[in-house]
Short mmCIF file of C-alpha atoms in Angstrom, two decimals:
data_model
loop_
_atom_site.label_atom_id
_atom_site.label_comp_id
_atom_site.label_asym_id
_atom_site.label_seq_id
_atom_site.Cartn_x
_atom_site.Cartn_y
_atom_site.Cartn_z
CA MET S 1 -28.93 -5.02 -21.16
CA ARG S 2 -28.16 -3.79 -24.70
CA ARG S 3 -24.60 -3.36 -25.71
CA LYS S 4 -23.80 0.24 -26.57
CA ARG S 5 -22.65 0.81 -29.96
CA ARG S 6 -19.71 2.97 -31.01
CA GLY S 7 -21.56 4.39 -33.94
CA CYS S 8 -24.55 3.75 -36.21
CA TYR S 9 -25.52 4.97 -39.76
CA SER S 10 -28.45 7.49 -39.39
CA GLY S 11 -29.48 7.79 -43.10
CA ILE S 12 -29.64 11.70 -42.86
CA GLY S 13 -27.43 13.93 -44.73
CA GLY S 14 -27.44 17.69 -45.92
CA GLN S 15 -25.49 20.75 -46.89
CA ALA S 16 -24.83 24.24 -45.91
CA VAL S 17 -26.75 27.00 -47.38
CA LEU S 18 -26.63 30.95 -46.98
CA GLU S 19 -27.01 31.37 -43.16
CA GLY S 20 -28.52 28.02 -42.61
CA VAL S 21 -28.53 24.29 -43.09
CA MET S 22 -30.42 21.90 -45.25
CA MET S 23 -31.01 18.21 -43.93
CA LYS S 24 -32.65 15.49 -45.82
CA ASN S 25 -34.14 12.22 -44.68
CA ARG S 26 -35.37 9.86 -47.43
CA GLU S 27 -37.74 12.00 -49.53
CA LYS S 28 -38.20 14.61 -46.94
CA TYR S 29 -35.89 17.75 -46.53
CA ALA S 30 -35.81 20.85 -44.35
CA VAL S 31 -34.19 24.04 -44.88
CA ALA S 32 -33.48 25.97 -41.62
CA VAL S 33 -32.22 29.61 -42.13
CA ARG S 34 -31.07 32.18 -39.56
CA LYS S 35 -33.22 35.19 -40.81
CA PRO S 36 -31.66 38.99 -40.57
CA ASP S 37 -33.98 39.51 -37.38
CA GLY S 38 -32.52 36.59 -35.72
CA ASP S 39 -35.37 34.18 -35.74
CA ILE S 40 -34.95 30.78 -37.42
CA GLU S 41 -36.95 30.04 -40.24
CA VAL S 42 -37.64 26.28 -41.18
CA GLU S 43 -39.21 24.92 -44.53
CA VAL S 44 -40.11 21.35 -44.81
CA GLU S 45 -40.76 19.98 -48.20
CA ALA S 46 -40.55 16.49 -50.05
CA TYR S 47 -38.23 15.98 -53.01
CA GLU S 48 -38.52 12.70 -54.83
CA GLY S 49 -35.75 13.50 -57.37
CA VAL S 50 -35.64 12.57 -61.09
CA TRP S 51 -36.97 9.19 -62.38
CA HIS S 52 -38.68 8.80 -58.96
CA GLY S 53 -40.07 5.20 -58.67
CA ASN S 54 -37.95 3.80 -61.25
CA LYS S 55 -36.20 0.62 -60.28
CA ILE S 56 -33.05 1.69 -62.19
CA LYS S 57 -32.22 4.28 -59.43
CA GLU S 58 -31.76 1.69 -56.91
CA LEU S 59 -29.14 -0.45 -58.90
CA PRO S 60 -25.49 -0.31 -57.44
CA PHE S 61 -23.30 2.06 -59.32
CA ILE S 62 -26.08 3.48 -61.20
CA ARG S 63 -27.90 4.99 -58.18
CA GLY S 64 -24.71 6.88 -57.59
CA ILE S 65 -25.16 8.94 -60.86
CA PHE S 66 -28.99 9.83 -59.87
CA ASN S 67 -27.81 10.69 -56.52
CA PHE S 68 -25.39 13.08 -57.75
CA ILE S 69 -27.91 14.83 -60.07
CA ASP S 70 -30.40 15.00 -57.40
CA SER S 71 -27.88 16.51 -54.87
CA MET S 72 -27.16 19.15 -57.52
CA VAL S 73 -30.70 20.14 -58.21
CA LEU S 74 -31.81 20.08 -54.55
CA GLY S 75 -28.84 21.92 -53.35
CA THR S 76 -29.25 24.56 -55.88
CA LYS S 77 -33.00 24.98 -54.91
CA CYS S 78 -32.18 25.24 -51.48
CA LEU S 79 -29.33 27.88 -51.76
CA ASN S 80 -31.87 30.15 -53.78
CA TYR S 81 -34.26 29.67 -51.01
CA SER S 82 -31.89 30.78 -48.21
CA ALA S 83 -30.64 33.72 -50.45
CA HIS S 84 -34.02 35.21 -50.85
CA PHE S 85 -34.06 36.16 -47.18
CA TYR S 86 -30.93 38.29 -47.60
CA GLU S 87 -32.00 40.36 -50.75
CA ASP S 88 -31.49 43.98 -50.24
CA GLU S 89 -34.75 44.71 -51.62
CA GLU S 90 -37.75 43.10 -53.69
CA THR S 91 -37.10 43.24 -57.18
CA ASP S 92 -39.72 43.46 -59.79
CA GLU S 93 -40.14 40.56 -62.26
CA THR S 94 -38.04 41.45 -65.62
CA GLY S 95 -39.56 41.22 -69.09
CA MET S 96 -37.22 38.14 -69.57
CA ASP S 97 -38.83 36.62 -66.59
CA LYS S 98 -42.35 37.17 -67.71
CA THR S 99 -41.54 35.94 -71.21
CA LEU S 100 -39.87 32.80 -69.70
CA ASN S 101 -42.93 31.95 -67.51
CA THR S 102 -45.31 32.57 -70.24
CA VAL S 103 -43.63 30.27 -72.87
CA SER S 104 -42.96 27.57 -70.00
CA LYS S 105 -46.48 27.98 -68.49
CA GLY S 106 -45.43 29.04 -65.18
CA LYS S 107 -42.27 26.78 -64.92
CA GLY S 108 -39.66 29.34 -65.56
CA GLU S 109 -38.09 29.10 -62.21
CA LYS S 110 -37.72 25.31 -62.79
CA ILE S 111 -36.22 25.90 -66.06
CA LEU S 112 -33.64 28.45 -64.75
CA MET S 113 -32.68 26.22 -61.87
CA GLY S 114 -32.12 23.30 -64.10
CA PHE S 115 -30.02 25.65 -66.45
CA THR S 116 -27.95 26.79 -63.51
CA THR S 117 -27.28 23.12 -62.37
CA PHE S 118 -26.32 22.13 -65.99
CA LEU S 119 -24.01 25.10 -66.38
CA ALA S 120 -22.31 24.23 -62.96
CA ILE S 121 -21.58 20.66 -64.05
CA ILE S 122 -20.17 21.98 -67.51
CA ILE S 123 -17.82 24.49 -65.56
CA ALA S 124 -16.76 21.56 -63.06
CA VAL S 125 -16.04 19.27 -65.93
CA ALA S 126 -14.10 22.04 -67.77
CA LEU S 127 -11.91 22.92 -64.88
CA PHE S 128 -11.21 19.51 -63.24
CA ILE S 129 -11.46 17.25 -66.19
CA VAL S 130 -10.59 19.04 -69.28
CA LEU S 131 -8.04 21.77 -68.27
CA PRO S 132 -5.60 19.01 -66.54
CA TYR S 133 -5.55 17.15 -69.72
CA PHE S 134 -4.65 20.16 -71.67
CA ILE S 135 -2.16 21.55 -69.30
CA THR S 136 -0.25 18.02 -69.23
CA SER S 137 -0.44 17.73 -72.85
CA LEU S 138 1.93 20.60 -73.28
CA PHE S 139 4.50 18.42 -71.65
CA ARG S 140 3.90 15.45 -73.96
CA GLU S 141 6.88 15.90 -76.14
CA TYR S 142 9.15 16.01 -73.00
CA VAL S 143 7.54 13.07 -71.09
CA ARG S 144 7.33 10.06 -73.27
CA ASN S 145 6.06 7.74 -70.69
CA ALA S 146 2.12 7.34 -71.12
CA SER S 147 1.88 6.08 -67.53
CA LEU S 148 3.67 8.88 -66.07
CA MET S 149 1.65 11.34 -68.11
CA ALA S 150 -1.66 9.76 -66.78
CA ILE S 151 -0.31 10.16 -63.06
CA LEU S 152 0.75 13.69 -63.75
CA GLU S 153 -2.74 14.65 -65.03
CA GLY S 154 -4.31 13.01 -62.02
CA ALA S 155 -2.01 14.91 -59.67
CA LEU S 156 -2.64 18.22 -61.51
CA ARG S 157 -6.52 17.56 -61.34
CA ILE S 158 -6.15 17.04 -57.50
CA LEU S 159 -4.05 20.13 -57.12
CA ILE S 160 -6.27 22.39 -58.94
CA PHE S 161 -9.30 21.05 -56.90
CA VAL S 162 -7.25 21.77 -53.57
CA LEU S 163 -6.30 25.17 -54.83
CA TYR S 164 -10.11 25.93 -55.81
CA VAL S 165 -11.12 24.93 -52.39
CA ALA S 166 -8.50 26.90 -50.64
CA GLY S 167 -9.08 29.94 -52.60
CA ILE S 168 -12.92 30.21 -52.23
CA SER S 169 -12.31 29.63 -48.35
CA ALA S 170 -10.71 33.06 -48.14
CA MET S 171 -14.10 34.82 -49.22
CA LYS S 172 -16.24 36.17 -46.24
CA ASP S 173 -19.40 34.66 -47.31
CA ILE S 174 -17.81 31.24 -47.98
CA LYS S 175 -16.19 31.19 -44.46
CA ARG S 176 -19.58 31.39 -42.93
CA LEU S 177 -20.97 28.74 -45.30
CA TYR S 178 -18.06 26.62 -44.28
CA ARG S 179 -19.23 27.09 -40.49
CA TYR S 180 -22.60 26.04 -41.21
CA HIS S 181 -21.17 23.03 -43.10
CA GLY S 182 -19.24 22.31 -39.80
CA ALA S 183 -22.59 22.61 -37.92
CA GLU S 184 -24.23 20.02 -40.28
CA HIS S 185 -21.56 17.50 -39.83
CA LYS S 186 -21.42 17.96 -36.09
CA CYS S 187 -25.07 17.24 -35.72
CA ILE S 188 -24.90 14.01 -37.72
CA ASN S 189 -21.78 13.04 -35.82
CA CYS S 190 -23.61 13.71 -32.42
CA LEU S 191 -26.37 11.41 -33.29
CA GLU S 192 -24.46 8.69 -34.88
CA ARG S 193 -22.23 8.44 -31.91
CA GLY S 194 -25.29 8.14 -29.58
CA HIS S 195 -25.50 11.44 -28.11
CA ARG S 196 -28.72 13.54 -27.49
CA LEU S 197 -28.92 16.41 -29.95
CA THR S 198 -28.23 19.49 -27.63
CA VAL S 199 -26.14 22.47 -28.42
CA ARG S 200 -23.41 21.27 -25.96
CA ASN S 201 -23.29 17.89 -27.34
CA VAL S 202 -23.14 18.99 -30.97
CA ARG S 203 -20.43 21.50 -30.08
CA ASN S 204 -18.18 18.78 -28.63
CA SER S 205 -18.57 16.48 -31.77
CA SER S 206 -16.32 16.26 -34.83
CA ARG S 207 -16.96 18.65 -37.77
CA LEU S 208 -15.45 15.99 -40.09
CA HIS S 209 -17.66 13.19 -41.62
CA LYS S 210 -16.74 10.38 -43.87
CA ARG S 211 -20.01 10.79 -46.13
CA CYS S 212 -19.31 14.51 -46.91
CA GLY S 213 -19.45 15.81 -50.45
CA THR S 214 -16.00 16.94 -50.16
CA SER S 215 -14.87 13.44 -49.64
CA PHE S 216 -16.99 12.29 -52.64
CA MET S 217 -15.39 14.84 -54.84
CA PHE S 218 -11.89 13.68 -53.74
CA LEU S 219 -12.89 10.16 -54.68
CA VAL S 220 -14.17 11.17 -58.01
CA LEU S 221 -10.79 12.82 -58.92
CA PHE S 222 -8.87 9.81 -57.30
CA ILE S 223 -10.82 7.10 -59.22
CA SER S 224 -10.58 9.14 -62.51
CA ILE S 225 -6.78 8.77 -62.07
CA ILE S 226 -7.11 5.00 -62.04
CA LEU S 227 -9.56 4.69 -64.93
CA PHE S 228 -7.77 7.05 -67.13
CA PHE S 229 -4.47 5.12 -66.35
CA PHE S 230 -5.92 2.04 -67.80
CA ILE S 231 -8.20 3.31 -70.57
CA ARG S 232 -6.07 4.91 -73.23
CA VAL S 233 -6.67 5.98 -76.93
CA GLU S 234 -4.35 7.70 -79.14
CA SER S 235 -6.59 10.48 -80.62
CA PRO S 236 -6.53 13.56 -78.41
CA VAL S 237 -10.27 14.35 -79.19
CA GLN S 238 -11.12 10.78 -78.31
CA ARG S 239 -9.24 11.21 -75.00
CA ILE S 240 -11.39 14.22 -74.26
CA VAL S 241 -14.58 12.35 -75.13
CA ILE S 242 -13.79 9.36 -73.18
CA ARG S 243 -12.85 11.36 -69.98
CA ILE S 244 -16.36 13.26 -70.15
CA LEU S 245 -18.24 9.89 -70.91
CA LEU S 246 -16.59 8.14 -67.90
CA ILE S 247 -17.73 10.79 -65.53
CA PRO S 248 -21.14 9.00 -64.60
CA VAL S 249 -19.10 5.71 -64.21
CA ILE S 250 -16.64 7.49 -61.90
CA ALA S 251 -19.46 9.12 -59.90
CA GLY S 252 -21.15 5.86 -59.64
CA ILE S 253 -18.08 4.05 -58.16
CA SER S 254 -17.33 7.01 -55.91
CA TYR S 255 -20.93 7.03 -54.51
CA GLU S 256 -20.62 3.18 -53.58
CA VAL S 257 -17.32 3.76 -51.80
CA ILE S 258 -18.85 6.67 -49.83
CA ARG S 259 -21.88 4.69 -49.12
CA LEU S 260 -19.65 1.86 -47.56
CA ALA S 261 -17.49 4.45 -45.58
CA GLY S 262 -20.80 5.58 -43.92
CA ARG S 263 -21.87 2.23 -42.91
CA PHE S 264 -18.53 0.56 -41.80
CA ASP S 265 -15.45 1.53 -39.81
CA ASN S 266 -12.36 -0.45 -40.13
CA LEU S 267 -8.77 0.32 -41.14
CA LEU S 268 -9.38 0.00 -44.86
CA ILE S 269 -12.08 2.22 -44.85
CA ARG S 270 -10.40 4.85 -42.47
CA ILE S 271 -7.42 4.81 -44.94
CA ILE S 272 -9.74 5.36 -48.07
CA SER S 273 -11.50 8.09 -46.14
CA ALA S 274 -8.25 9.81 -44.76
CA PRO S 275 -7.67 12.27 -47.84
CA GLY S 276 -11.16 13.43 -48.12
CA MET S 277 -11.37 13.99 -44.23
CA LEU S 278 -8.22 16.05 -44.48
CA LEU S 279 -9.71 18.07 -47.20
CA GLN S 280 -12.66 18.70 -45.09
CA ARG S 281 -10.41 20.94 -42.74
CA LEU S 282 -10.64 23.50 -45.58
CA THR S 283 -14.41 23.03 -46.17
CA THR S 284 -15.73 22.99 -42.66
CA LYS S 285 -14.97 25.52 -39.97
CA GLU S 286 -15.89 25.53 -36.17
CA PRO S 287 -19.44 26.94 -35.83
CA ASP S 288 -20.98 29.13 -33.15
CA ASP S 289 -23.87 28.07 -30.98
CA SER S 290 -26.27 30.04 -33.09
CA MET S 291 -25.21 28.20 -36.10
CA ILE S 292 -25.54 24.91 -34.27
CA GLU S 293 -29.00 25.81 -33.13
CA VAL S 294 -30.03 26.44 -36.89
CA ALA S 295 -28.47 22.95 -37.81
CA ILE S 296 -30.52 21.25 -34.84
CA ALA S 297 -33.79 22.75 -36.06
CA SER S 298 -33.15 21.31 -39.50
CA VAL S 299 -32.44 18.00 -38.20
CA GLU S 300 -35.58 17.99 -35.89
CA ALA S 301 -37.66 18.85 -38.72
CA VAL S 302 -37.16 15.75 -40.71
CA PHE S 303 -35.71 13.16 -38.30
CA ASP S 304 -37.00 11.70 -35.13
CA TRP S 305 -33.59 11.37 -33.36
CA LYS S 306 -35.23 10.31 -29.96
CA ALA S 307 -36.63 7.22 -31.58
CA TYR S 308 -33.30 6.72 -33.55
CA LEU S 309 -31.26 6.71 -30.15
CA ARG S 310 -33.84 4.37 -28.34
CA GLU S 311 -33.55 1.98 -31.12
CA ASN S 312 -29.86 2.01 -31.96
CA PHE S 313 -28.28 2.81 -28.64
CA GLY S 314 -30.83 1.87 -26.05
CA LYS S 315 -31.34 5.37 -24.87
CA ASP S 316 -34.73 5.88 -23.27
CA PHE S 317 -35.16 9.41 -21.80
CA SER S 318 -38.10 10.74 -19.78
CA GLU S 319 -40.02 13.89 -20.57
CA GLU S 320 -38.10 15.50 -17.87
CA ASP S 321 -34.84 14.55 -19.54
CA PHE S 322 -36.13 15.91 -22.96
CA GLU S 323 -37.11 19.18 -21.11
CA ALA S 324 -33.59 19.46 -19.75
CA GLY S 325 -32.33 19.03 -23.33
CA ARG S 326 -34.48 21.74 -24.52
CA ASN S 327 -33.25 23.97 -21.77
CA LEU S 328 -29.52 23.07 -22.81
CA HIS S 329 -30.39 23.86 -26.47
CA ARG S 330 -31.11 27.38 -25.30
CA GLY S 331 -27.98 27.59 -23.42
CA GLN S 332 -29.49 27.21 -20.11
CA GLY S 333 -29.67 24.37 -17.39
CA GLU S 334 -26.99 22.41 -15.56
CA GLU S 335 -23.92 20.59 -17.16
CA GLU S 336 -24.76 17.19 -18.48
CA SER S 337 -23.54 14.08 -16.81
CA PRO S 338 -21.67 11.37 -18.71
CA ALA S 339 -24.90 9.05 -18.25
CA GLN S 340 -27.09 11.74 -19.91
CA ARG S 341 -24.82 11.82 -22.77
#
C-alpha cells in the first residue's frame, strides 16, 4: 500500500484576471472568465515565451529572469482578454490603431502589449527601487553610517510596497480580483494536498501559497537589501545604475528561492516563506463558490488532476466517484466522506 504524502508539487501556477483565473501548465495555459450572462468562457492556448528552446533559459538563476518576463507578458495578455468581456460597447478601430497595424503588418496588438509590459516594469523600478533611494538620500547628512543607510533604504522599500498593496486593495475591482486570486491558490493547494478538485474541497483549502507572486515580490525586495548592503559605490549616479542593473540578478535569486519553497517543506523554508505568506493576506481574499467554479474550470482545461492524484497520492477513483465529484462541483450531492477526500 502506497504511503500517503503530505504534499506534492504539481507544477501548475496562475494568476487572477478580471472576473476569472488563468492557469498555466508547462507551455499550455487556460483563461476562464465568468461572463456577464453568468456562463464560464474558457480559452486554451500555448505560450512558449521569449527565446523558446534556448538552453540558456534553463540555467539556474538565469531562468528566473526569463520566467519573470514571460509572466509579465502572459499576465498582460490574459488581463486584456478577460477585460474585453466587460467592455461597455464595441469601439471602432481608431486612426492610431490602423496606422500602427499598417506599419507593423498586423502586429499592432503585440507591440502595444509589449509597450504596456515595459512601461509597467519601468514604473515598478521607479517606485520600489529608485524612489526609496532618493528619499533616504535626504537623510544622508544626518545618518553618517553607510550600513544603517542601506538598511533604512531597504526598510522603506518594503514599506512602500506594503502601502501600495494595501492601498489598491481598497478598490472595488481589486477586491474582486483578490478573491479570484484566493480561488486560484485554493485550487492548487487542494490538489497538492491530495484532495479531489471539487468546490467543497477547494473551499476548505488555504488561500495562501508559497509560490505566489506576492511572495516573489517580497523576496525581490528583501534580497535587494542584502545585495545593496554589500555592493557600494560613492557616486549617486552609479548607485542608481547599479541598483537597476542588479534587478535581473535579484529576480534570478528570488526565483530559485521560490522554486525551492514550492518543492520542500521544512523549518527553514517556512521561515523564509513566512513574510510573503503574511503579505498574501492582503493580496488574496476568500472567494465565493461561483469564483471557485471558474478557477476549477481553468485548472481542468490544462491539467489532468485525476492522473496527478493517482500517481502522487495513490488515489484511484471509479467513474461513479468522478460523477459524484461533478455533482458536488455543481453544489449537489451528499457530503464527502474523509476517505473520498
